[in-house]
Coordinates of C-alpha atoms and ligand atoms in Angstrom, one line a residue:
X5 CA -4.3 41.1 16.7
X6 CA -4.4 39.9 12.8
X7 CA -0.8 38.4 12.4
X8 CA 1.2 39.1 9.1
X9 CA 2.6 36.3 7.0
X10 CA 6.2 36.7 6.7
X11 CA 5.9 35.8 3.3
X12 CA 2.6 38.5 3.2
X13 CA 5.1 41.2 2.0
X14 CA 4.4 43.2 -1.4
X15 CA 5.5 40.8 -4.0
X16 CA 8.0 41.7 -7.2
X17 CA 5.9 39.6 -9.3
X18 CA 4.6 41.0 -12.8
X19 CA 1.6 41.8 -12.4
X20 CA -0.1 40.4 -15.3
X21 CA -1.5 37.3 -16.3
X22 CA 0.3 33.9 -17.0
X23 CA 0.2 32.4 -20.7
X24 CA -2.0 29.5 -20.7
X25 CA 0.7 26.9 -21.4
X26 CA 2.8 24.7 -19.4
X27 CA 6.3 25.8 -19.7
X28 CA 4.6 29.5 -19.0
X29 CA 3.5 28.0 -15.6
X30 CA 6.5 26.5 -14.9
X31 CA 8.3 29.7 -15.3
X32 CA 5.3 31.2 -12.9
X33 CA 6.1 28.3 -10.2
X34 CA 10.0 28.5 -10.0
X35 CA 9.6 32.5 -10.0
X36 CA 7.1 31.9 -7.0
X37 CA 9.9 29.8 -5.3
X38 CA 13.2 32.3 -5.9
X39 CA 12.9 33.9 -2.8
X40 CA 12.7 31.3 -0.4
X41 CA 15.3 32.3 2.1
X42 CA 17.1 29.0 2.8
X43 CA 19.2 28.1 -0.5
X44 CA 19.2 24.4 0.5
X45 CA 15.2 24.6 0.8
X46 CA 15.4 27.1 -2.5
X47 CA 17.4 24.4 -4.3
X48 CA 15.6 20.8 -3.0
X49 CA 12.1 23.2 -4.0
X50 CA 13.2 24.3 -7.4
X51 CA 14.4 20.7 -8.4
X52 CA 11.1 19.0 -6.9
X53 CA 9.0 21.5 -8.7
X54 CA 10.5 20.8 -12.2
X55 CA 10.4 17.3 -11.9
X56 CA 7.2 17.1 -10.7
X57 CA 5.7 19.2 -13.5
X58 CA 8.3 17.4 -15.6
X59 CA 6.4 14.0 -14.7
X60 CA 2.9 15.3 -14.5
X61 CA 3.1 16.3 -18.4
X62 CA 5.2 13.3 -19.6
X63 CA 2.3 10.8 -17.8
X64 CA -0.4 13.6 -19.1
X65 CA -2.0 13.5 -15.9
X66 CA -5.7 13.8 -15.4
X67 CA -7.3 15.6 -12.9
X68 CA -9.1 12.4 -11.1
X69 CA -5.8 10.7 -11.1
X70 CA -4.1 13.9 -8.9
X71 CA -6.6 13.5 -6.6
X72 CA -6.2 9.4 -6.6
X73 CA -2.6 10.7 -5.7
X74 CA -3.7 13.2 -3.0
X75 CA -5.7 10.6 -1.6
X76 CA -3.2 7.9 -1.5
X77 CA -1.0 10.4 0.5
X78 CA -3.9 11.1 3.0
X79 CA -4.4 7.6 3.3
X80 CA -0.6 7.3 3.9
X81 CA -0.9 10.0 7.2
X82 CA -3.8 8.2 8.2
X83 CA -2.3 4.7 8.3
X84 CA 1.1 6.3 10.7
X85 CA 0.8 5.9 13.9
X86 CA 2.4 4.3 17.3
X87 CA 1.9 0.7 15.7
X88 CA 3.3 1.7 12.3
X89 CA 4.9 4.2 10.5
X90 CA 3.7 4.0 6.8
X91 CA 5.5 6.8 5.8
X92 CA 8.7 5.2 6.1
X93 CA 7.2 1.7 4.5
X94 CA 6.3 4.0 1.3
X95 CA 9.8 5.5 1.3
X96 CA 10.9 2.0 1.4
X97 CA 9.0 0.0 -1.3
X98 CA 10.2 2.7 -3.4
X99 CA 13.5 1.9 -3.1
X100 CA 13.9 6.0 -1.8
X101 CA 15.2 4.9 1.4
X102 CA 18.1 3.1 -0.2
X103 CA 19.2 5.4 -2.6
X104 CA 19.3 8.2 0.0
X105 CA 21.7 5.9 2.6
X106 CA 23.7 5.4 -0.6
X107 CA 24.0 8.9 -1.5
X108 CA 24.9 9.6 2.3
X109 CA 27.3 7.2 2.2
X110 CA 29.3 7.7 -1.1
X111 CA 32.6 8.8 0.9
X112 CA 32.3 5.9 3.1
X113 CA 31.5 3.6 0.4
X114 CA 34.6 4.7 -1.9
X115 CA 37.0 4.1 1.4
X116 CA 35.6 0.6 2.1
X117 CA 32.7 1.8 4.7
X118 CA 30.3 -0.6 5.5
X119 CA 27.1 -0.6 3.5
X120 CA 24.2 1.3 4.4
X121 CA 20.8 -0.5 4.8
X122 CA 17.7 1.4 5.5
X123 CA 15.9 1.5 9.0
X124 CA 12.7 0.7 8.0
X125 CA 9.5 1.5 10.4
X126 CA 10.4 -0.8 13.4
X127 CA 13.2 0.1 15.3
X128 CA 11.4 1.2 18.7
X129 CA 13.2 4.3 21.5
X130 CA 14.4 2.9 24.5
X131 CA 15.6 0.1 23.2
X132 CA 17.0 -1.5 26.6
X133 CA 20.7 -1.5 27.4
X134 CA 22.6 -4.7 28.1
X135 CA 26.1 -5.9 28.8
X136 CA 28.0 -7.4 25.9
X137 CA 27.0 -11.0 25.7
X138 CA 23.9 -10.9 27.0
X139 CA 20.8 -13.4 25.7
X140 CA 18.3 -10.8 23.6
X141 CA 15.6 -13.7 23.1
X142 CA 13.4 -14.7 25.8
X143 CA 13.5 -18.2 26.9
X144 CA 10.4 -18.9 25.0
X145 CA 11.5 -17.6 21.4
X146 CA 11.8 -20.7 19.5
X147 CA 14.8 -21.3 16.8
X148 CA 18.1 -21.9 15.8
X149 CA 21.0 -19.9 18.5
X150 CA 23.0 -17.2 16.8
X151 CA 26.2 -15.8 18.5
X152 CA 26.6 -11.6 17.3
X153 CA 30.5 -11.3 17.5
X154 CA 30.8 -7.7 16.5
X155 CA 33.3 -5.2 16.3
X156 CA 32.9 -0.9 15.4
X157 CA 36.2 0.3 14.0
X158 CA 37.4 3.5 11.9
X159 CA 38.1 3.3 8.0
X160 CA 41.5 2.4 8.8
X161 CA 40.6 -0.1 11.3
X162 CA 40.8 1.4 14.5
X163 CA 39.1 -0.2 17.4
X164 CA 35.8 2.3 18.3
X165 CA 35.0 2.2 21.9
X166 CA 32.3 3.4 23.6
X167 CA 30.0 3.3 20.6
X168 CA 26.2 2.6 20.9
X169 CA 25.3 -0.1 19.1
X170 CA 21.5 -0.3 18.4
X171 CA 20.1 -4.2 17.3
X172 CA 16.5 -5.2 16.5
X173 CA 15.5 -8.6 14.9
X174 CA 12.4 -10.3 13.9
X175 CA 11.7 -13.7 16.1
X176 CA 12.0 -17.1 13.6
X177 CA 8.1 -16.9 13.3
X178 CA 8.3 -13.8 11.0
X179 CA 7.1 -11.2 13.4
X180 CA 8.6 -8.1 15.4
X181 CA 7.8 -8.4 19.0
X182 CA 5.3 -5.0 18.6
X183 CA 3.7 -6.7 15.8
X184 CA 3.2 -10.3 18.1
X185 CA 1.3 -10.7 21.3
X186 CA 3.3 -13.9 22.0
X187 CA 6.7 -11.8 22.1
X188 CA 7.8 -9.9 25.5
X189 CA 8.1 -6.3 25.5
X190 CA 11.5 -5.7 23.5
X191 CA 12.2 -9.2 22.9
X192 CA 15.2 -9.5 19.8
X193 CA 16.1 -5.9 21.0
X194 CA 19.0 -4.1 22.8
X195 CA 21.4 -1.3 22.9
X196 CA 25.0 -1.9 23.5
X197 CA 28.4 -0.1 24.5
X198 CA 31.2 -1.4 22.5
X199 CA 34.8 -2.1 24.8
X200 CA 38.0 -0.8 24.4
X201 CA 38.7 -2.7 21.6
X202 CA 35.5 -1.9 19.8
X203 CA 33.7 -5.1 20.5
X204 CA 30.4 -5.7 21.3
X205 CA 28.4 -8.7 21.7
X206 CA 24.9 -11.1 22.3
X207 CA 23.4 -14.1 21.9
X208 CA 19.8 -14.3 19.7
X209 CA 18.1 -16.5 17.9
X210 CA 18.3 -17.0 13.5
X211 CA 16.0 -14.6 12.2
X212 CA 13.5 -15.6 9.8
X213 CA 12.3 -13.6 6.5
X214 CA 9.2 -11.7 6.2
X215 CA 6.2 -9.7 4.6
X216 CA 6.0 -6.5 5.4
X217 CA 2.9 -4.9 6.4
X218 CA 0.0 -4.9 3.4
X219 CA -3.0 -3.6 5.8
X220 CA -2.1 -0.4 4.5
X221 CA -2.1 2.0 1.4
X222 CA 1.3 0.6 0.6
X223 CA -0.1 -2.7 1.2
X224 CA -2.9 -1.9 -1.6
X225 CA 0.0 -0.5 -3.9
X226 CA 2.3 -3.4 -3.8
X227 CA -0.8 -5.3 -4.5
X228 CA -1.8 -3.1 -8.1
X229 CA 2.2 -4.1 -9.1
X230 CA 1.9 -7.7 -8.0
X231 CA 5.4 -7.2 -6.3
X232 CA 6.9 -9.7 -4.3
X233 CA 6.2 -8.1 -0.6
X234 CA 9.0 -11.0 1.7
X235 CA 12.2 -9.4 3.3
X236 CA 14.9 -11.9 3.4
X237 CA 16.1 -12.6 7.3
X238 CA 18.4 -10.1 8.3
X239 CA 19.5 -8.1 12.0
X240 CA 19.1 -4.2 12.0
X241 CA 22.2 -2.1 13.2
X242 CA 22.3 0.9 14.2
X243 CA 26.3 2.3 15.4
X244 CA 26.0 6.2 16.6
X245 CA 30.3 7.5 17.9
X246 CA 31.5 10.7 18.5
X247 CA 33.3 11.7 15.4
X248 CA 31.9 9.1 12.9
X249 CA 29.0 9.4 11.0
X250 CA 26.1 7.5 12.5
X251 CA 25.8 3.7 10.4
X252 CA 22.1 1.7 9.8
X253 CA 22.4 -1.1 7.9
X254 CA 21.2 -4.3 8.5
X255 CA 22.8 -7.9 8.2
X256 CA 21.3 -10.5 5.5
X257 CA 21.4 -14.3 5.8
X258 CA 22.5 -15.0 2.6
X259 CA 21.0 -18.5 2.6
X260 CA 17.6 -17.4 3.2
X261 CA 15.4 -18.4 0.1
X262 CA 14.4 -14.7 -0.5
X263 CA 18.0 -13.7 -0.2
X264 CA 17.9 -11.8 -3.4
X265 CA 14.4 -11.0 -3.6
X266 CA 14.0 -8.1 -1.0
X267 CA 10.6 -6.0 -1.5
X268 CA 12.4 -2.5 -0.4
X269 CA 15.8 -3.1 -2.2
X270 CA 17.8 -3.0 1.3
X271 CA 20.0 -6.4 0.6
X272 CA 22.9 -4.5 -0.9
X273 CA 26.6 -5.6 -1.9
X274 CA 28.5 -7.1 1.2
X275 CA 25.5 -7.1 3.0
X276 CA 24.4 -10.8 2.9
X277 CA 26.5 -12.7 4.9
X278 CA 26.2 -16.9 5.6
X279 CA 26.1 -17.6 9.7
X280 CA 28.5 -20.1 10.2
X281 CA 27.4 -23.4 11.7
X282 CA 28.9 -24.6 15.1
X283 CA 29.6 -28.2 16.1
X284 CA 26.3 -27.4 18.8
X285 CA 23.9 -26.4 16.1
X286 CA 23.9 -23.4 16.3
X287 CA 25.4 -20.2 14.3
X288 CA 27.9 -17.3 14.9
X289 CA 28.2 -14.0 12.5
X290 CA 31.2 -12.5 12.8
X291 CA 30.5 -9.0 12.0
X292 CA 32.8 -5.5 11.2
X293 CA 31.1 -2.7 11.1
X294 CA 33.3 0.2 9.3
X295 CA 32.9 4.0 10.4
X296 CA 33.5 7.2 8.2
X297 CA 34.9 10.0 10.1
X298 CA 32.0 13.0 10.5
X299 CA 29.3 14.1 12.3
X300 CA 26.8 11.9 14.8
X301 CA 23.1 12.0 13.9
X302 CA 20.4 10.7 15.7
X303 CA 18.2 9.1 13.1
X304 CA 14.2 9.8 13.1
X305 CA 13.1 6.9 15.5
X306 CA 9.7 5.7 13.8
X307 CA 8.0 3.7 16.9
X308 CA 7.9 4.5 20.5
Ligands
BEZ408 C1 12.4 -3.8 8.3 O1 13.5 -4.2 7.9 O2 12.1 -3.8 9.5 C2 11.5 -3.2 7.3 C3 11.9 -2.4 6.3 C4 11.0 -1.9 5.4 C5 9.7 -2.2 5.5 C6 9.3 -3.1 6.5 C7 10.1 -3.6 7.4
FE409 FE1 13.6 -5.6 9.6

């Protein structure tokens, strides 16, 4: 049986040809869009459409540097995978995934929330559960100790308990353990259950800085703009609570040379922090982690 399109219905369209100009098409495009049932959809559709004409014209755009675009976009889908989500790489050398965590977060921000830092394209499902103050590295990671004293409370500083707290950190060689064959499956990761009085817990190793991943279109773009492509060192945090709105951000050593020189704009305000030195060597970050009141949201999870 031939199905119908639900959008195949007669259409209320003039019937007559559009003006060859471009504000005459643009009028043709946002009519095409008016009934598109969802007004959230209508209104993100309508917007998008008049800014991408908007940019097309202002650039003057030819037709062999739409389809460099379109191609770059494939190349983009192709590039996603198990190993590596590109997708979220491009969102993040643009510096989209930041401003969307700060628009989210405007509420939480004006009450003294913590910061929002974007997720980026490592954080793995199934990260494995384990009791507060448990050892995340194996014993062969090399590198400085670092003690994660952590506590989840409310804007007004209420303990949080029972929060999952989600951690992932590069090794001191620069490298995610999916992206190292010398790493153990989930090293520098783990999920934990904050206590009664919000805390939560582990021992690790100091994180080093790093490049992101250039085999890839985004690789070849950064290259054309001769950016900078090193993340300072920094642990990823993910706090999901019934009744809060769900937190990522991540935790910057502020005495990392590339500190201030982050290639996806994540190293925001209170975000870089200094690890303070113990008498053994080693380091301790004290951390709070401040909750808005709302709704719990699983956030996409980019690798398996
Ligand atoms: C990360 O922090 O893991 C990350 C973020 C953006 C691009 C690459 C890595
Ligand atoms: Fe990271």
């Amino acid at each position: 049986m031939k199905m119908e399109h639900p959008s195949n219905v007669a259409s209320d369209q003039p019937r007559q040809p559009i003006p060859a100009t471009p504000e005459a098409l643009l009028s043709a495009v946002l009519a095409s869009n008016e009934r598109t049932a969802d007004p959230r959809l209508r209104h993100i559709l309508d917007s998008l459409l008049r800014h991408l004409h908007a940019f097309a014209s202002e650039v003057q755009l030819s037709y062999a540097e739409l389809e460099e675009g379109i191609d770059f976009l494939v190349q983009i889908g192709k590039a996603t995978g198990p190993e590596k989500h590109e997708g979220i790489l491009l969102a993040d050398i643009l510096g989209l995934a930041t401003l969307v965590g700060l628009i989210d977060a405007k509420k939480a921000l004006a009450a003294g929330g913590t910061e929002p830092a974007l997720i980026g394209p490592f954080w793995r499902a199934n990260q494995p559960l384990r009791p507060n103050g448990a050892q995340i590295a194996s014993a062969q990671t090399p590198g400085d100790k670092l003690f994660v004293d952590g506590r989840v409370v409310s804007l007004d500083g209420h303990p949080i308990p029972n929060a999952r707290v989600e951690t992932w950190q590069a090794s001191p060689g620069g490298l995610y353990e999916n992206q190292d064959p010398h790493q153990e499956d989930m090293n520098l990761r783990a999920r934990f259950e904050t206590d009664e009085d919000g805390r939560f817990s582990f021992h690790s190793v100091r994180p080093a800085g790093y490049a992101v991943p250039v085999d890839g279109p985004c690789g070849k773009l950064l290259g054309l703009q001769r950016r900078d492509i090193m993340r300072p060192a920094h642990l990823h945090f993910i706090v999901l609570a019934e009744g809060y709105k769900t937190l990522a951000t991540q935790i910057f050593d502020a005495d990392d040379p590339n500190a201030y020189r982050d290639v996806v704009f994540g190293a925001v305000g209170s975000l870089l922090q200094h690890f303070d030195v113990q008498e053994d060597g080693g380091y301790v970050l004290n951390l709070e982690l401040k909750l808005e009141p709302g709704t719990m949201r699983v956030p996409l999870c980019p690798l398996p």
